[in-house]
């Protein structure tokens, strides 16, 4: 009886999966990966606005993108935008470049040859004028990047 129930659930799940639209499937996958779709959409808009010729639109978008490295899960959102075929090529490319920059700067703590922490690559400073230290990606973010980058490359 249990086997019949499992087979029935499996076929129902398969049929439901086939009937779902792409957006629903993406929502389910993102929920499983703990990625907030509203945040992904906001990041997508910011990446689009970073191409605007109007400085009033472009500057806030660039500031938001610049601060992504301080946000947990930003790499996952960038990967999602990068792999989504329905997103404009330029926006996908901007997401991939930002992902590369975050990984380059935040994969490990930047230290000098003498073992002292180095300031951020961008020369950012704290409110008191001291150099701002770059954050380091969490182990979870690193694992997701390692896994999803390969998937993104293979799907392209």
Short mmCIF file of C-alpha atoms in Angstrom, two decimals:
data_model
loop_
_atom_site.label_atom_id
_atom_site.label_comp_id
_atom_site.label_asym_id
_atom_site.label_seq_id
_atom_site.Cartn_x
_atom_site.Cartn_y
_atom_site.Cartn_z
CA UNK A 1 0.00 0.00 0.00
CA UNK A 2 2.81 2.38 0.88
CA UNK A 3 4.53 1.69 -2.45
CA UNK A 4 1.31 2.48 -4.35
CA UNK A 5 0.95 5.72 -2.39
CA UNK A 6 4.56 6.72 -3.18
CA UNK A 7 4.04 5.95 -6.88
CA UNK A 8 0.83 7.95 -6.92
CA UNK A 9 2.49 10.94 -5.18
CA UNK A 10 5.42 10.72 -7.55
CA UNK A 11 3.19 10.80 -10.64
CA UNK A 12 1.11 13.64 -9.19
CA UNK A 13 4.25 15.64 -8.42
CA UNK A 14 5.54 15.02 -11.94
CA UNK A 15 2.25 16.11 -13.48
CA UNK A 16 2.12 19.23 -11.29
CA UNK A 17 5.69 20.06 -12.21
CA UNK A 18 4.87 19.83 -15.91
CA UNK A 19 1.80 22.03 -15.52
CA UNK A 20 3.55 24.80 -13.60
CA UNK A 21 4.66 27.89 -15.44
CA UNK A 22 8.33 28.89 -15.44
CA UNK A 23 7.79 31.66 -12.89
CA UNK A 24 6.17 29.28 -10.42
CA UNK A 25 8.96 26.76 -10.85
CA UNK A 26 11.53 29.49 -10.32
CA UNK A 27 9.69 30.66 -7.19
CA UNK A 28 9.67 27.13 -5.80
CA UNK A 29 13.37 26.64 -6.53
CA UNK A 30 14.27 29.99 -4.99
CA UNK A 31 12.17 29.25 -1.90
CA UNK A 32 14.03 25.96 -1.55
CA UNK A 33 17.32 27.84 -1.83
CA UNK A 34 16.17 30.54 0.64
CA UNK A 35 16.50 33.35 -1.91
CA UNK A 36 14.01 36.20 -1.54
CA UNK A 37 12.44 36.82 -4.95
CA UNK A 38 11.55 40.42 -4.02
CA UNK A 39 15.21 41.08 -3.28
CA UNK A 40 16.21 39.45 -6.57
CA UNK A 41 13.74 41.66 -8.43
CA UNK A 42 15.05 44.77 -6.64
CA UNK A 43 18.62 43.81 -7.55
CA UNK A 44 17.55 43.22 -11.15
CA UNK A 45 16.05 46.73 -11.27
CA UNK A 46 19.20 48.22 -9.72
CA UNK A 47 21.37 46.49 -12.32
CA UNK A 48 19.11 47.82 -15.10
CA UNK A 49 19.20 51.32 -13.66
CA UNK A 50 23.00 51.26 -13.48
CA UNK A 51 22.95 51.60 -17.30
CA UNK A 52 20.81 54.75 -17.22
CA UNK A 53 22.30 57.91 -18.74
CA UNK A 54 20.48 59.90 -16.03
CA UNK A 55 22.87 60.30 -13.07
CA UNK A 56 19.91 60.71 -10.70
CA UNK A 57 18.83 57.16 -11.52
CA UNK A 58 22.26 55.62 -12.10
CA UNK A 59 24.08 56.83 -8.95
CA UNK A 60 21.71 55.30 -6.35
CA UNK A 61 21.68 52.04 -8.32
CA UNK A 62 25.47 51.93 -8.42
CA UNK A 63 25.63 52.67 -4.68
CA UNK A 64 23.24 49.79 -3.97
CA UNK A 65 25.26 47.45 -6.17
CA UNK A 66 28.50 48.56 -4.51
CA UNK A 67 27.11 47.60 -1.09
CA UNK A 68 26.05 44.09 -2.13
CA UNK A 69 29.20 42.59 -0.65
CA UNK A 70 27.91 43.46 2.83
CA UNK A 71 24.65 41.56 2.27
CA UNK A 72 24.40 37.86 3.03
CA UNK A 73 23.05 35.88 0.07
CA UNK A 74 23.96 38.53 -2.51
CA UNK A 75 26.04 36.00 -4.44
CA UNK A 76 23.02 33.71 -4.71
CA UNK A 77 20.87 36.53 -6.05
CA UNK A 78 23.54 37.52 -8.58
CA UNK A 79 23.84 33.91 -9.71
CA UNK A 80 20.08 33.71 -10.15
CA UNK A 81 20.05 36.81 -12.35
CA UNK A 82 23.07 35.57 -14.29
CA UNK A 83 21.50 32.22 -15.11
CA UNK A 84 18.02 33.52 -15.97
CA UNK A 85 17.69 33.44 -19.77
CA UNK A 86 14.73 35.85 -19.79
CA UNK A 87 16.86 38.68 -18.34
CA UNK A 88 18.54 41.10 -20.78
CA UNK A 89 22.03 40.01 -21.76
CA UNK A 90 23.60 43.27 -20.49
CA UNK A 91 21.97 42.88 -17.07
CA UNK A 92 23.09 39.25 -16.85
CA UNK A 93 26.60 40.31 -17.78
CA UNK A 94 26.59 43.08 -15.14
CA UNK A 95 25.42 40.54 -12.52
CA UNK A 96 28.22 38.15 -13.53
CA UNK A 97 30.83 40.91 -13.30
CA UNK A 98 29.56 41.99 -9.88
CA UNK A 99 29.62 38.36 -8.73
CA UNK A 100 33.22 38.07 -9.92
CA UNK A 101 34.18 41.27 -8.08
CA UNK A 102 32.55 40.13 -4.83
CA UNK A 103 34.25 36.74 -5.02
CA UNK A 104 37.62 38.34 -5.78
CA UNK A 105 37.38 40.78 -2.90
CA UNK A 106 35.49 38.76 -0.29
CA UNK A 107 36.42 35.09 -0.77
CA UNK A 108 39.18 35.24 1.85
CA UNK A 109 40.30 37.96 4.21
CA UNK A 110 42.77 40.26 2.54
CA UNK A 111 46.01 40.42 4.53
CA UNK A 112 49.39 41.94 3.89
CA UNK A 113 52.63 39.99 3.87
CA UNK A 114 53.03 41.02 7.49
CA UNK A 115 49.67 39.47 8.40
CA UNK A 116 47.76 42.72 8.88
CA UNK A 117 44.27 43.12 7.43
CA UNK A 118 44.20 45.18 4.25
CA UNK A 119 41.52 47.79 3.54
CA UNK A 120 38.80 47.31 0.96
CA UNK A 121 39.88 47.29 -2.70
CA UNK A 122 37.61 50.25 -3.42
CA UNK A 123 39.32 52.45 -0.82
CA UNK A 124 36.12 52.77 1.22
CA UNK A 125 36.38 54.32 4.68
CA UNK A 126 34.39 54.08 7.90
CA UNK A 127 32.63 57.18 9.27
CA UNK A 128 35.66 57.83 11.51
CA UNK A 129 37.97 57.91 8.46
CA UNK A 130 39.67 54.55 9.02
CA UNK A 131 39.87 52.17 6.04
CA UNK A 132 36.87 49.86 5.79
CA UNK A 133 37.74 46.17 5.95
CA UNK A 134 36.18 43.97 3.26
CA UNK A 135 33.71 41.34 4.51
CA UNK A 136 34.40 37.65 3.94
CA UNK A 137 31.78 35.46 2.25
CA UNK A 138 30.12 32.88 4.47
CA UNK A 139 30.85 29.20 3.92
CA UNK A 140 27.26 28.78 2.70
CA UNK A 141 27.67 31.50 0.07
CA UNK A 142 30.97 29.98 -1.06
CA UNK A 143 29.41 26.52 -1.39
CA UNK A 144 26.50 27.90 -3.43
CA UNK A 145 28.87 29.81 -5.72
CA UNK A 146 31.05 26.75 -6.28
CA UNK A 147 28.04 24.62 -7.16
CA UNK A 148 25.94 27.11 -9.15
CA UNK A 149 28.76 28.63 -11.22
CA UNK A 150 29.34 25.28 -12.88
CA UNK A 151 25.61 24.90 -13.54
CA UNK A 152 25.43 28.40 -15.02
CA UNK A 153 28.38 27.75 -17.30
CA UNK A 154 27.01 24.42 -18.48
CA UNK A 155 23.55 25.84 -19.15
CA UNK A 156 24.97 28.66 -21.27
#
